[in-house]
């Protein structure tokens, strides 16, 4: 690490807020828009803008 460099404390990839699994699907909800669905526990949350540029399985 270089002098003055800041180490990242959080992962740069999306994880489930409930179980911290990284196996997520990007889904579309008519009421809330784009959401991330955890494939392990089923928890869903609104997707953040920075998470839109990751590799996801997109369901139609």
Short mmCIF file of N, CA and C in Angstrom, two decimals:
data_model
loop_
_atom_site.label_atom_id
_atom_site.label_comp_id
_atom_site.label_asym_id
_atom_site.label_seq_id
_atom_site.Cartn_x
_atom_site.Cartn_y
_atom_site.Cartn_z
N UNK A 1 0.84 -1.18 0.00
CA UNK A 1 0.00 0.00 0.00
C UNK A 1 0.89 1.24 0.00
N UNK A 2 0.58 2.18 -0.85
CA UNK A 2 1.36 3.41 -0.95
C UNK A 2 1.02 4.36 0.18
N UNK A 3 1.97 5.23 0.50
CA UNK A 3 1.74 6.22 1.54
C UNK A 3 0.59 7.15 1.13
N UNK A 4 -0.36 7.33 2.01
CA UNK A 4 -1.50 8.18 1.74
C UNK A 4 -2.65 7.50 1.01
N UNK A 5 -2.47 6.23 0.65
CA UNK A 5 -3.52 5.50 -0.05
C UNK A 5 -4.58 5.04 0.95
N UNK A 6 -5.82 5.10 0.55
CA UNK A 6 -6.92 4.69 1.42
C UNK A 6 -7.35 3.28 1.06
N UNK A 7 -7.46 2.43 2.08
CA UNK A 7 -7.89 1.06 1.85
C UNK A 7 -9.42 1.00 1.88
N UNK A 8 -10.00 0.26 0.96
CA UNK A 8 -11.47 0.11 0.94
C UNK A 8 -11.91 -0.79 2.08
N UNK A 9 -12.96 -0.36 2.77
CA UNK A 9 -13.49 -1.14 3.88
C UNK A 9 -14.65 -2.02 3.48
N UNK A 10 -15.31 -1.69 2.37
CA UNK A 10 -16.49 -2.41 1.95
C UNK A 10 -16.26 -3.03 0.59
N UNK A 11 -16.91 -4.16 0.31
CA UNK A 11 -16.74 -4.77 -1.01
C UNK A 11 -17.33 -3.87 -2.10
N UNK A 12 -16.79 -3.98 -3.31
CA UNK A 12 -17.28 -3.15 -4.41
C UNK A 12 -18.41 -3.84 -5.17
N UNK A 13 -18.80 -5.02 -4.75
CA UNK A 13 -19.88 -5.75 -5.40
C UNK A 13 -21.09 -5.79 -4.48
N UNK A 14 -22.26 -5.97 -5.06
CA UNK A 14 -23.50 -6.00 -4.29
C UNK A 14 -23.62 -7.30 -3.51
N UNK A 15 -24.12 -7.20 -2.30
CA UNK A 15 -24.41 -8.37 -1.47
C UNK A 15 -25.78 -8.19 -0.83
N UNK A 16 -26.35 -9.28 -0.38
CA UNK A 16 -27.64 -9.25 0.30
C UNK A 16 -27.48 -8.55 1.65
N UNK A 17 -28.38 -7.64 1.98
CA UNK A 17 -28.32 -6.95 3.26
C UNK A 17 -28.66 -7.87 4.43
N UNK A 18 -29.36 -8.96 4.17
CA UNK A 18 -29.79 -9.86 5.23
C UNK A 18 -28.78 -10.97 5.50
N UNK A 19 -28.39 -11.71 4.45
CA UNK A 19 -27.50 -12.87 4.65
C UNK A 19 -26.10 -12.65 4.07
N UNK A 20 -25.85 -11.52 3.40
CA UNK A 20 -24.56 -11.13 2.82
C UNK A 20 -24.11 -12.03 1.67
N UNK A 21 -25.04 -12.74 1.05
CA UNK A 21 -24.74 -13.57 -0.11
C UNK A 21 -24.56 -12.66 -1.33
N UNK A 22 -23.65 -13.05 -2.24
CA UNK A 22 -23.40 -12.24 -3.44
C UNK A 22 -24.16 -12.76 -4.66
N UNK A 23 -24.95 -13.83 -4.51
CA UNK A 23 -25.71 -14.41 -5.62
C UNK A 23 -27.05 -13.68 -5.72
N UNK A 24 -27.08 -12.58 -6.48
CA UNK A 24 -28.26 -11.73 -6.60
C UNK A 24 -28.75 -11.68 -8.03
N UNK A 25 -30.06 -11.48 -8.18
CA UNK A 25 -30.66 -11.27 -9.49
C UNK A 25 -31.25 -9.88 -9.53
N UNK A 26 -31.11 -9.22 -10.66
CA UNK A 26 -31.70 -7.91 -10.88
C UNK A 26 -33.08 -8.14 -11.46
N UNK A 27 -34.12 -7.69 -10.74
CA UNK A 27 -35.50 -7.89 -11.18
C UNK A 27 -36.19 -6.53 -11.31
N UNK A 28 -37.27 -6.50 -12.05
CA UNK A 28 -38.04 -5.27 -12.23
C UNK A 28 -39.39 -5.43 -11.53
N UNK A 29 -39.75 -4.45 -10.72
CA UNK A 29 -41.01 -4.43 -10.00
C UNK A 29 -41.80 -3.23 -10.51
N UNK A 30 -43.07 -3.43 -10.85
CA UNK A 30 -43.90 -2.34 -11.39
C UNK A 30 -44.04 -1.17 -10.42
N UNK A 31 -44.06 -1.45 -9.11
CA UNK A 31 -44.26 -0.39 -8.12
C UNK A 31 -42.97 0.30 -7.71
N UNK A 32 -41.89 -0.46 -7.54
CA UNK A 32 -40.65 0.12 -6.99
C UNK A 32 -39.50 0.20 -7.97
N UNK A 33 -39.64 -0.33 -9.17
CA UNK A 33 -38.57 -0.26 -10.17
C UNK A 33 -37.61 -1.43 -10.05
N UNK A 34 -36.33 -1.18 -10.30
CA UNK A 34 -35.32 -2.24 -10.28
C UNK A 34 -34.98 -2.63 -8.85
N UNK A 35 -34.92 -3.93 -8.62
CA UNK A 35 -34.61 -4.46 -7.29
C UNK A 35 -33.60 -5.59 -7.42
N UNK A 36 -32.89 -5.85 -6.32
CA UNK A 36 -31.97 -6.98 -6.25
C UNK A 36 -32.62 -8.06 -5.39
N UNK A 37 -32.70 -9.28 -5.92
CA UNK A 37 -33.31 -10.40 -5.23
C UNK A 37 -32.22 -11.40 -4.87
N UNK A 38 -32.11 -11.74 -3.59
CA UNK A 38 -31.13 -12.72 -3.12
C UNK A 38 -31.62 -14.11 -3.47
N UNK A 39 -30.76 -14.89 -4.11
CA UNK A 39 -31.12 -16.24 -4.53
C UNK A 39 -31.03 -17.24 -3.38
N UNK A 40 -30.43 -16.86 -2.25
CA UNK A 40 -30.31 -17.77 -1.12
C UNK A 40 -31.45 -17.61 -0.12
N UNK A 41 -31.74 -16.37 0.31
CA UNK A 41 -32.75 -16.18 1.35
C UNK A 41 -34.04 -15.55 0.82
N UNK A 42 -34.04 -15.00 -0.41
CA UNK A 42 -35.24 -14.43 -0.99
C UNK A 42 -35.49 -12.97 -0.64
N UNK A 43 -34.58 -12.35 0.10
CA UNK A 43 -34.73 -10.94 0.47
C UNK A 43 -34.54 -10.07 -0.77
N UNK A 44 -35.38 -9.05 -0.92
CA UNK A 44 -35.28 -8.13 -2.06
C UNK A 44 -35.16 -6.71 -1.54
N UNK A 45 -34.36 -5.92 -2.24
CA UNK A 45 -34.20 -4.50 -1.89
C UNK A 45 -34.02 -3.69 -3.16
N UNK A 46 -34.25 -2.40 -3.04
CA UNK A 46 -34.08 -1.50 -4.19
C UNK A 46 -32.61 -1.49 -4.61
N UNK A 47 -32.38 -1.51 -5.91
CA UNK A 47 -31.01 -1.49 -6.44
C UNK A 47 -30.47 -0.06 -6.42
N UNK A 48 -29.20 0.08 -6.08
CA UNK A 48 -28.53 1.38 -6.08
C UNK A 48 -27.90 1.63 -7.45
N UNK A 49 -27.66 2.89 -7.76
CA UNK A 49 -27.13 3.26 -9.07
C UNK A 49 -25.79 2.61 -9.37
N UNK A 50 -24.88 2.53 -8.40
CA UNK A 50 -23.56 1.95 -8.65
C UNK A 50 -23.63 0.44 -8.86
N UNK A 51 -24.71 -0.19 -8.47
CA UNK A 51 -24.86 -1.64 -8.65
C UNK A 51 -25.38 -1.99 -10.05
N UNK A 52 -25.77 -1.00 -10.83
CA UNK A 52 -26.31 -1.26 -12.16
C UNK A 52 -25.23 -1.67 -13.16
N UNK A 53 -23.97 -1.47 -12.83
CA UNK A 53 -22.87 -1.75 -13.76
C UNK A 53 -22.13 -3.03 -13.42
N UNK A 54 -22.82 -3.99 -12.79
CA UNK A 54 -22.23 -5.27 -12.43
C UNK A 54 -22.86 -6.36 -13.27
N UNK A 55 -22.28 -7.55 -13.24
CA UNK A 55 -22.83 -8.69 -13.97
C UNK A 55 -23.95 -9.32 -13.14
N UNK A 56 -25.15 -9.34 -13.70
CA UNK A 56 -26.32 -9.91 -13.03
C UNK A 56 -27.04 -10.83 -13.99
N UNK A 57 -27.83 -11.74 -13.42
CA UNK A 57 -28.79 -12.51 -14.19
C UNK A 57 -30.06 -11.68 -14.26
N UNK A 58 -30.49 -11.30 -15.45
CA UNK A 58 -31.67 -10.45 -15.60
C UNK A 58 -32.87 -11.32 -15.98
N UNK A 59 -33.93 -11.26 -15.16
CA UNK A 59 -35.15 -12.04 -15.39
C UNK A 59 -36.20 -11.13 -16.01
N UNK A 60 -36.93 -11.64 -16.96
CA UNK A 60 -37.98 -10.85 -17.61
C UNK A 60 -39.34 -11.28 -17.11
#
